[in-house]
Protein backbone atom coordinates (compact mmCIF):
# COMPACT_ATOMS: atom_id res chain seq x y z
CA MET A 1 0.00 0.00 0.00
CA ARG A 2 1.52 3.28 -1.10
CA LEU A 3 1.91 6.11 1.35
CA THR A 4 0.15 8.49 -1.05
CA GLN A 5 -2.92 6.24 -1.04
CA LEU A 6 -3.04 6.29 2.74
CA ILE A 7 -2.67 10.07 2.80
CA LYS A 8 -5.50 10.38 0.27
CA ALA A 9 -7.68 8.10 2.39
CA PHE A 10 -6.99 10.28 5.42
CA VAL A 11 -7.77 13.52 3.55
CA ARG A 12 -10.92 12.13 1.96
CA SER A 13 -12.20 10.81 5.27
CA ALA A 14 -11.53 14.15 6.96
CA ALA A 15 -13.34 15.95 4.14
CA TYR A 16 -16.25 13.51 4.42
CA GLU A 17 -16.54 14.17 8.15
CA ARG A 18 -16.14 17.94 7.78
CA ARG A 19 -19.00 18.03 5.32
CA PHE A 20 -21.21 16.03 7.69
CA LEU A 21 -20.43 18.28 10.66
CA ALA A 22 -21.13 21.38 8.60
CA LYS A 23 -24.63 20.08 7.82
CA ASN A 24 -25.47 18.74 11.30
CA PRO A 25 -25.37 21.39 14.04
CA TRP A 26 -26.00 18.93 16.86
CA ASP A 27 -23.00 16.76 16.00
CA LEU A 28 -20.92 19.89 15.55
CA SER A 29 -21.95 21.14 18.98
CA MET A 30 -20.82 17.83 20.52
CA VAL A 31 -17.38 18.49 19.05
CA VAL A 32 -17.11 22.24 19.66
CA TRP A 33 -19.62 23.90 21.96
CA ILE A 34 -20.64 21.31 24.52
CA PRO A 35 -17.09 20.47 25.70
CA LEU A 36 -16.19 24.17 25.79
CA VAL A 37 -19.25 24.99 27.90
CA THR A 38 -18.51 21.98 30.12
CA VAL A 39 -14.94 23.11 30.85
CA LEU A 40 -15.96 26.69 31.62
CA LEU A 41 -19.05 25.70 33.64
CA VAL A 42 -17.17 23.30 35.91
CA TRP A 43 -14.43 25.84 36.49
CA TRP A 44 -17.03 28.50 37.32
CA ILE A 45 -18.81 26.16 39.77
CA PHE A 46 -15.57 25.80 41.74
CA SER A 47 -14.60 29.45 41.32
CA GLN A 48 -14.88 29.84 45.10
CA THR A 49 -11.79 27.82 45.82
CA GLN A 50 -12.47 27.24 49.53
CA ILE A 51 -15.58 26.21 51.43
CA THR A 52 -16.60 28.96 53.83
CA ASP A 53 -19.62 30.03 55.87
CA LEU A 54 -21.36 26.68 56.14
CA PRO A 55 -24.65 27.48 57.93
CA ILE A 56 -25.22 25.95 61.37
CA GLY A 57 -27.78 26.54 64.08
CA VAL A 58 -27.29 26.89 67.82
CA ILE A 59 -29.62 25.92 70.68
CA ASP A 60 -28.34 27.86 73.68
CA GLN A 61 -30.03 26.43 76.77
CA ASP A 62 -27.55 28.10 79.12
CA ASN A 63 -27.24 31.76 78.07
CA GLY A 64 -24.23 32.13 80.37
CA PRO A 65 -20.99 34.04 79.67
CA VAL A 66 -19.00 30.99 78.53
CA ALA A 67 -21.90 29.90 76.32
CA ASN A 68 -22.00 33.33 74.70
CA THR A 69 -18.24 33.11 74.12
CA ALA A 70 -18.71 29.72 72.44
CA VAL A 71 -21.33 31.20 70.10
CA ARG A 72 -18.98 34.06 69.20
CA TYR A 73 -16.15 31.61 68.49
CA LEU A 74 -18.42 29.56 66.24
CA GLU A 75 -19.39 32.68 64.31
CA ALA A 76 -15.73 33.75 64.05
CA SER A 77 -14.70 30.44 62.45
CA PRO A 78 -14.08 31.07 58.70
CA THR A 79 -15.79 27.85 57.67
CA LEU A 80 -18.91 28.34 59.80
CA THR A 81 -21.66 30.87 60.15
CA VAL A 82 -24.36 30.78 62.81
CA ARG A 83 -27.47 31.10 60.72
CA GLN A 84 -29.95 31.27 63.59
CA LEU A 85 -30.42 30.66 67.31
CA TYR A 86 -33.18 28.10 67.86
CA HIS A 87 -35.25 27.67 70.98
CA SER A 88 -36.46 24.10 70.51
CA LYS A 89 -35.13 20.88 69.03
CA ALA A 90 -38.22 20.48 66.85
CA GLU A 91 -37.58 23.82 65.21
CA ALA A 92 -33.93 22.91 64.63
CA GLU A 93 -34.88 19.55 63.16
CA VAL A 94 -37.16 21.22 60.61
CA ALA A 95 -34.29 23.55 59.64
CA ILE A 96 -31.98 20.58 59.03
CA LEU A 97 -34.59 18.74 56.97
CA GLN A 98 -35.11 21.84 54.83
CA ARG A 99 -31.33 22.26 54.51
CA ASP A 100 -31.40 25.72 56.03
CA VAL A 101 -28.54 24.52 58.23
CA TYR A 102 -26.25 21.49 58.10
CA ALA A 103 -25.70 21.05 61.84
CA ILE A 104 -26.99 22.06 65.26
CA VAL A 105 -24.76 22.89 68.22
CA VAL A 106 -26.54 22.35 71.52
CA ILE A 107 -25.22 24.19 74.59
CA PRO A 108 -26.86 22.41 77.56
CA ASP A 109 -28.08 23.87 80.85
CA ASP A 110 -25.48 24.89 83.43
CA PHE A 111 -22.76 24.83 80.76
CA SER A 112 -21.09 28.02 82.04
CA ARG A 113 -21.46 27.06 85.70
CA HIS A 114 -19.83 23.67 85.18
CA ILE A 115 -16.95 25.23 83.25
CA LEU A 116 -16.29 27.93 85.84
CA SER A 117 -16.43 25.40 88.67
CA GLY A 118 -13.85 23.14 87.03
CA LYS A 119 -16.24 20.43 85.93
CA SER A 120 -16.53 18.98 82.45
CA ALA A 121 -19.36 20.23 80.26
CA PRO A 122 -20.43 18.74 76.93
CA LEU A 123 -20.85 20.76 73.73
CA ILE A 124 -23.26 18.65 71.68
CA LEU A 125 -22.95 18.67 67.87
CA GLN A 126 -25.76 17.18 65.79
CA VAL A 127 -24.59 17.10 62.19
CA ASN A 128 -26.21 15.94 58.97
CA ALA A 129 -23.64 13.30 57.98
CA GLN A 130 -25.44 12.62 54.70
CA TYR A 131 -23.22 15.30 53.15
CA GLY A 132 -19.73 13.97 53.74
CA THR A 133 -17.74 17.06 52.84
CA HIS A 134 -20.01 19.43 54.75
CA SER A 135 -20.14 17.27 57.87
CA GLY A 136 -16.38 16.70 57.91
CA ILE A 137 -15.60 20.41 57.74
CA ILE A 138 -18.22 21.28 60.36
CA GLN A 139 -16.99 18.62 62.78
CA THR A 140 -13.39 19.78 62.42
CA SER A 141 -14.34 23.43 62.90
CA VAL A 142 -16.57 22.81 65.95
CA GLN A 143 -13.89 20.59 67.46
CA GLY A 144 -11.36 23.39 66.95
CA VAL A 145 -13.68 25.90 68.62
CA ALA A 146 -14.23 23.54 71.56
CA GLY A 147 -10.48 22.98 71.90
CA THR A 148 -9.75 26.70 71.81
CA LEU A 149 -12.44 27.44 74.37
CA SER A 150 -11.24 24.64 76.65
CA ALA A 151 -7.62 25.78 76.38
CA GLY A 152 -8.56 29.33 77.24
CA VAL A 153 -10.52 28.28 80.31
CA LYS A 154 -7.78 25.92 81.52
CA ILE A 155 -4.93 28.39 80.97
CA GLN A 156 -6.81 31.18 82.71
CA ARG A 157 -7.40 28.92 85.70
CA LEU A 158 -3.71 28.04 85.91
CA ILE A 159 -2.70 31.69 85.65
CA LYS A 160 -5.04 32.57 88.48
CA GLN A 161 -3.30 29.93 90.55
CA GLY A 162 0.00 31.81 90.09
CA MET A 163 1.53 30.00 87.11
CA ALA A 164 3.27 31.99 84.37
CA PRO A 165 1.40 32.15 81.02
CA SER A 166 4.14 30.26 79.17
CA GLN A 167 4.20 27.53 81.83
CA ALA A 168 0.42 27.37 81.83
CA ASP A 169 0.43 26.86 78.07
CA ILE A 170 2.93 23.99 78.38
CA ALA A 171 1.11 22.47 81.33
CA TYR A 172 -2.18 22.41 79.44
CA SER A 173 -0.75 20.88 76.28
CA PRO A 174 2.73 19.35 76.77
CA ILE A 175 2.51 17.51 73.42
CA LYS A 176 1.57 19.44 70.32
CA ILE A 177 1.05 18.36 66.76
CA GLN A 178 2.98 20.10 64.02
CA ARG A 179 0.94 19.56 60.87
CA ILE A 180 2.58 20.21 57.50
CA SER A 181 0.48 20.06 54.33
CA LEU A 182 2.63 18.71 51.51
CA PHE A 183 0.28 19.31 48.59
CA ASN A 184 -2.63 21.68 48.01
CA THR A 185 -1.68 23.59 51.14
CA ALA A 186 -4.46 26.13 50.62
CA THR A 187 -7.12 23.37 50.47
CA ASN A 188 -8.09 24.69 47.06
CA TYR A 189 -11.13 22.74 45.87
CA GLN A 190 -10.79 24.20 42.40
CA GLN A 191 -7.39 22.59 42.07
CA PHE A 192 -8.43 19.42 43.88
CA LEU A 193 -11.81 18.69 42.25
CA ALA A 194 -12.36 20.91 39.21
CA SER A 195 -9.01 20.11 37.61
CA THR A 196 -9.78 16.37 37.78
CA VAL A 197 -13.50 16.53 37.04
CA ILE A 198 -12.91 18.29 33.69
CA PRO A 199 -10.76 15.46 32.19
CA ALA A 200 -13.36 12.96 33.43
CA LEU A 201 -16.14 14.84 31.61
CA LEU A 202 -14.04 15.18 28.44
CA HIS A 203 -13.45 11.41 28.66
CA ILE A 204 -17.21 10.80 28.75
CA LEU A 205 -17.93 13.16 25.85
CA ALA A 206 -15.10 11.68 23.79
CA MET A 207 -16.48 8.17 24.21
CA VAL A 208 -19.91 9.41 23.11
CA ILE A 209 -18.37 11.00 20.00
CA GLY A 210 -16.41 7.82 19.33
CA ALA A 211 -19.63 5.81 19.38
CA THR A 212 -21.74 8.20 17.30
CA THR A 213 -19.15 9.04 14.63
CA ILE A 214 -18.91 5.47 13.35
CA GLY A 215 -22.32 4.43 14.67
CA ARG A 216 -24.27 6.79 12.47
CA GLU A 217 -22.67 5.19 9.38
CA LEU A 218 -24.05 1.85 10.52
CA ARG A 219 -27.41 3.33 11.48
CA ASP A 220 -27.82 5.13 8.15
CA LYS A 221 -26.41 2.17 6.16
CA LYS A 222 -23.65 4.40 4.81
CA LEU A 223 -20.60 2.47 5.99
CA GLY A 224 -19.95 1.03 2.54
CA HIS A 225 -20.44 4.45 0.98
CA TRP A 226 -17.84 5.92 3.36
CA TYR A 227 -15.27 3.22 2.66
CA HIS A 228 -15.79 3.40 -1.10
CA PHE A 229 -15.26 7.15 -1.00
CA ILE A 230 -12.06 7.11 1.06
CA GLN A 231 -10.66 4.38 -1.18
CA THR A 232 -11.62 5.73 -4.62
CA GLY A 233 -12.65 9.35 -4.09
CA ARG A 234 -16.03 8.77 -5.77
CA PRO A 235 -18.61 10.23 -5.77
CA ASN A 236 -17.31 13.78 -5.78
CA LEU A 237 -18.50 15.50 -2.60
CA LEU A 238 -18.58 18.85 -4.34
CA THR A 239 -21.38 17.73 -6.67
CA ILE A 240 -23.52 15.83 -4.19
CA ASN A 241 -25.98 17.34 -1.76
CA GLU A 242 -27.23 14.95 0.91
CA THR A 243 -30.32 15.83 2.92
CA PRO A 244 -31.36 13.45 5.72
CA ASN A 245 -34.98 12.34 5.78
CA THR A 246 -37.16 11.14 8.62
CA ASN A 247 -36.11 7.46 8.66
CA GLY A 248 -32.42 8.21 9.21
CA THR A 249 -31.27 7.45 5.63
CA SER A 250 -30.18 10.05 3.10
CA ASN A 251 -31.33 11.11 -0.33
CA THR A 252 -28.58 11.85 -2.85
CA LYS A 253 -29.23 14.66 -5.29
CA GLU A 254 -27.00 15.33 -8.26
CA THR A 255 -27.01 18.17 -10.72
CA LEU A 256 -28.15 17.77 -14.30
CA SER A 257 -24.56 17.86 -15.47
CA THR A 258 -23.75 14.88 -13.26
CA LYS A 259 -26.77 13.02 -14.63
CA LYS A 260 -25.59 13.68 -18.16
CA THR A 261 -22.16 12.26 -17.36
CA LEU A 262 -23.70 9.09 -15.93
CA ASN A 263 -25.85 8.61 -19.02
CA GLU A 264 -22.94 9.07 -21.42
CA ASN A 265 -20.55 6.86 -19.47
CA PRO A 266 -22.58 4.17 -17.72
CA GLU A 267 -19.62 1.80 -17.59
CA GLN A 268 -17.52 4.19 -15.45
CA THR A 269 -19.73 4.13 -12.35
CA THR A 270 -19.72 1.32 -9.80
CA SER A 271 -23.21 1.87 -8.48
CA ARG A 272 -26.67 1.32 -9.86
CA VAL A 273 -28.96 4.34 -9.63
CA GLU A 274 -32.65 4.84 -9.74
CA ILE A 275 -33.79 8.13 -11.28
CA ALA A 276 -37.02 9.81 -10.26
CA ASN A 277 -38.49 13.21 -10.94
CA THR A 278 -38.51 15.66 -8.05
CA ASN A 279 -41.62 17.64 -7.09
CA ASN A 280 -40.20 20.96 -8.27
CA ASN A 281 -38.95 19.51 -11.60
CA GLN A 282 -35.59 21.23 -11.05
CA GLY A 283 -33.37 18.24 -10.28
CA ILE A 284 -33.05 14.52 -10.29
CA GLU A 285 -33.17 12.32 -7.19
CA ILE A 286 -30.86 9.35 -7.36
CA LYS A 287 -31.06 6.49 -4.93
CA GLU A 288 -27.69 4.79 -4.79
CA SER A 289 -27.08 1.18 -3.98
CA LEU A 290 -23.46 2.04 -3.31
CA SER A 291 -24.17 2.57 0.40
CA HIS A 292 -25.38 -1.04 0.62
CA LYS A 293 -22.64 -2.52 -1.53
CA ILE A 294 -20.11 -4.94 -0.06
CA PRO A 295 -16.56 -3.89 -1.04
CA ASN A 296 -14.71 -6.53 -3.00
CA HIS A 297 -11.53 -5.96 -1.02
CA VAL A 298 -11.11 -4.13 2.28
CA SER A 299 -7.66 -2.86 3.21
CA VAL A 300 -6.91 -2.59 6.92
CA ALA A 301 -4.27 0.06 6.16
CA VAL A 302 -6.86 2.19 4.35
CA LEU A 303 -9.25 1.73 7.26
CA LEU A 304 -6.59 2.80 9.77
CA SER A 305 -5.87 5.94 7.76
CA GLY A 306 -9.56 6.59 7.11
CA LEU A 307 -10.45 6.27 10.79
CA LEU A 308 -7.77 8.81 11.66
CA GLY A 309 -9.31 11.19 9.16
CA LYS A 310 -12.82 10.51 10.41
CA TYR A 311 -11.85 11.43 13.98
CA PHE A 312 -9.48 14.21 12.93
CA TRP A 313 -11.87 17.10 13.65
CA PRO A 314 -13.01 15.84 17.07
CA MET A 315 -9.39 15.20 18.02
CA LEU A 316 -8.37 18.66 16.88
CA ALA A 317 -11.17 20.32 18.86
CA TYR A 318 -10.60 18.27 22.01
CA SER A 319 -6.88 18.96 21.91
CA VAL A 320 -7.77 22.65 22.20
CA TRP A 321 -10.21 22.04 25.06
CA GLY A 322 -7.64 19.86 26.80
CA MET A 323 -5.09 22.66 26.51
CA LEU A 324 -7.63 25.07 28.00
CA ALA A 325 -8.34 22.67 30.88
CA LEU A 326 -4.65 22.30 31.72
CA TRP A 327 -4.10 26.05 31.49
CA LEU A 328 -6.87 26.57 34.03
CA ALA A 329 -5.66 23.75 36.29
CA ALA A 330 -1.94 24.49 36.38
CA PRO A 331 -0.48 27.27 38.50
CA GLN A 332 1.76 28.63 35.76
CA ASP A 333 4.40 29.99 38.14
CA SER A 334 5.28 26.68 39.81
CA ILE A 335 4.76 23.86 37.28
CA ALA A 336 7.72 22.69 35.22
CA ILE A 337 7.27 22.76 31.46
CA SER A 338 8.17 19.06 31.27
CA SER A 339 5.30 18.24 33.64
CA LEU A 340 2.86 20.25 31.53
CA ILE A 341 4.02 18.48 28.36
CA VAL A 342 3.72 15.01 29.90
CA THR A 343 0.26 15.81 31.30
CA TYR A 344 -0.96 17.21 27.99
CA ILE A 345 0.30 14.21 26.05
CA GLY A 346 -1.40 11.92 28.55
CA LEU A 347 -4.68 13.82 28.16
CA LEU A 348 -4.51 13.60 24.36
CA LEU A 349 -3.86 9.86 24.58
CA LEU A 350 -6.82 9.47 26.96
CA ILE A 351 -9.11 11.32 24.55
CA MET A 352 -7.91 9.33 21.55
CA LEU A 353 -8.35 6.08 23.47
CA SER A 354 -11.85 7.22 24.43
CA PHE A 355 -12.72 7.74 20.75
CA TRP A 356 -11.60 4.23 19.85
CA LEU A 357 -13.34 2.63 22.82
CA GLY A 358 -16.63 4.27 21.89
CA ALA A 359 -16.23 3.06 18.31
CA ILE A 360 -15.34 -0.47 19.48
CA PHE A 361 -18.45 -0.80 21.63
CA THR A 362 -20.65 0.32 18.72
CA LEU A 363 -18.97 -1.80 16.04
CA ARG A 364 -19.00 -4.86 18.26
CA SER A 365 -22.77 -4.71 18.70
CA PHE A 366 -23.66 -3.26 15.24
CA SER A 367 -25.92 -0.85 17.15
CA LEU A 368 -25.45 2.80 17.98
CA ARG A 369 -27.87 2.51 20.89
CA MET A 370 -25.95 -0.37 22.43
CA GLY A 371 -22.69 1.45 21.83
CA LEU A 372 -23.90 4.55 23.67
CA SER A 373 -25.23 2.42 26.53
CA SER A 374 -21.87 0.68 26.86
CA THR A 375 -19.95 3.94 26.86
CA ALA A 376 -22.23 5.30 29.57
CA PHE A 377 -21.73 2.18 31.67
CA ILE A 378 -17.95 2.40 31.37
CA SER A 379 -17.24 6.12 31.45
CA ALA A 380 -19.92 7.66 33.70
CA PRO A 381 -18.88 6.00 37.00
CA SER A 382 -15.16 5.91 36.18
CA TYR A 383 -14.41 9.01 38.25
CA ALA A 384 -15.77 7.30 41.36
CA PHE A 385 -13.23 4.47 40.92
CA ALA A 386 -10.27 6.75 40.21
CA GLY A 387 -9.32 7.25 43.86
CA VAL A 388 -9.74 11.03 43.87
CA THR A 389 -12.78 11.53 46.10
CA PHE A 390 -12.66 8.11 47.78
CA PRO A 391 -9.31 6.49 48.73
CA TYR A 392 -8.19 3.81 46.30
CA ILE A 393 -6.80 1.60 49.07
CA ALA A 394 -10.13 1.70 50.92
CA ILE A 395 -12.24 0.18 48.14
CA SER A 396 -12.73 -3.57 47.79
CA SER A 397 -10.34 -5.79 45.84
CA SER A 398 -12.82 -6.33 42.99
CA ALA A 399 -13.36 -2.57 42.73
CA GLN A 400 -9.59 -2.07 42.60
CA TYR A 401 -9.34 -4.51 39.70
CA TRP A 402 -12.06 -2.62 37.87
CA SER A 403 -10.38 0.68 38.66
CA ASN A 404 -7.10 -0.54 37.16
CA VAL A 405 -8.87 -1.44 33.91
CA LEU A 406 -10.29 2.06 33.44
CA PRO A 407 -7.99 4.44 31.51
CA LEU A 408 -9.20 7.47 33.46
CA THR A 409 -7.72 6.06 36.68
CA HIS A 410 -4.23 5.99 35.22
CA TYR A 411 -4.49 9.41 33.64
CA LEU A 412 -5.67 11.02 36.88
CA LYS A 413 -2.68 9.47 38.67
CA LEU A 414 -0.48 11.22 36.13
CA HIS A 415 -2.49 14.44 36.38
CA ILE A 416 -2.31 14.64 40.18
CA ALA A 417 1.36 13.66 40.32
CA GLN A 418 2.43 16.30 37.80
CA LEU A 419 0.11 19.25 38.45
CA GLN A 420 -0.60 18.93 42.18
CA MET A 421 2.30 16.98 43.67
CA GLN A 422 4.86 18.42 41.22
CA ALA A 423 6.60 15.07 40.85
CA PRO A 424 9.40 14.61 38.29
CA ALA A 425 8.08 13.94 34.80
CA THR A 426 9.97 10.64 34.57
CA ILE A 427 7.75 9.14 37.29
CA SER A 428 4.68 9.41 35.01
CA LEU A 429 6.32 8.18 31.81
CA PRO A 430 5.19 4.54 32.33
CA ILE A 431 1.59 5.78 32.33
CA VAL A 432 2.22 7.65 29.07
CA TYR A 433 3.71 4.51 27.52
CA GLY A 434 0.75 2.43 28.71
CA LEU A 435 -1.82 4.86 27.31
CA THR A 436 0.08 4.95 23.99
CA ILE A 437 0.07 1.17 23.66
CA ALA A 438 -3.60 0.98 24.67
CA ALA A 439 -4.57 3.66 22.12
CA MET A 440 -2.69 1.88 19.29
CA ILE A 441 -4.24 -1.49 20.13
CA ALA A 442 -7.71 0.08 20.31
CA TRP A 443 -7.11 1.85 16.98
CA LEU A 444 -6.16 -1.44 15.30
CA LEU A 445 -9.11 -3.24 16.89
CA THR A 446 -11.45 -0.51 15.63
CA ALA A 447 -10.15 -1.03 12.09
CA LEU A 448 -10.61 -4.80 12.31
CA LEU A 449 -14.15 -4.43 13.64
CA THR A 450 -14.93 -1.95 10.86
CA LYS A 451 -13.70 -4.51 8.33
CA ARG A 452 -15.98 -7.09 9.91
CA ALA A 453 -18.89 -4.65 9.77
CA LEU A 454 -18.27 -4.01 6.07
CA ALA A 455 -18.63 -7.74 5.44
CA HIS A 456 -22.09 -7.88 7.05
CA PRO A 457 -24.30 -5.22 5.44
CA GLU A 458 -27.39 -7.19 6.46
CA ARG A 459 -26.80 -6.00 10.03
CA TRP A 460 -26.60 -2.32 9.11
CA GLY A 461 -29.48 -0.04 10.02
CA ALA A 462 -29.91 -1.05 13.66
CA ARG A 463 -30.91 1.76 15.94
């Protein structure tokens, strides 16, 4: 197979796909507008990088000086805000059920008197643990307030007994914890969640495009037409105007000059045509059997080149959106250029692999509907198995096996290591090699399944 033939197959397939996208706004939006809006929307959702002012309620049954100080400390905490003081537990319960507040702090009777007399006094926290992130932050903040209040009371008592302030501090807490945050020191949720959610959503959209791009050729019974065009260059796209009708197939209209050529040279065309008069008597409608024709010989090399051309425009668009996502996710003043390059290459490989996987699921079942269902089953929950929001080592062994199969898991390991942990680029190179090999194998498998589909035109047309 000559290189020029493969290049022509690539160019023809790209031209074929460009023409389809130009005439189908919905498919074009899946390539251009939807991923762009997705990237910007997710980044805007996490534009407030830190969680602050989580609303809580307080039931103050004591109304003493220490209780009032506790309420002021709760309000002063940056992550909390006292939404309202409640007078009954029933009223507070209604507020939690309506999500007006996420927790209730109960200050019991005689709280101040027990504290001032040296007795222990409970500070009761009732938190809605259904929201894991909210409840975790609230519990940590209330615990910090309780610790600060307790330390103040204890140190003041020791000082009154004649101990120096520095000695009182040591006596209250002889062992202290020195906590050092290694990564994401500012607890930036935009960097932690948004930067990883965006690749996951691009992965889902890419698999959908992979399924629909080849699946619509099967659905519309145009797979043979596509292969014949990328192999021979006929019919000329410049002289054909396809308009889809209601049943998903397409009508092919040619100009009168094309009709004249067919009549004068019937032996030069490989398809049989049926000519009918149109309603406006201005053209000729030709129904081609070429789209249903089985090719005499199918070249895997031509299919490989043609598939690259068919997915050229989605890959070009998603490479731009991937670059935008990394630009938003990376703090440009602290990330090495080698880390950015490795991460970008890994993202491109993930997107390309997603295209091929979507195509494989569709070609394997000869059904666009089944292909889309399979892509949803694989890609939609993949973020939950990636170990970002839930620890990888905490999930079951079977879930870990499934997580290791998913390509998103390996890319997010690379993404976090390079953009958040600032690890050397060489550490993530094995992941890049693995994604490269997986993408090449999936590409070859897509070509082989396309060849199989071309040999079974009786199965074309499935929804």
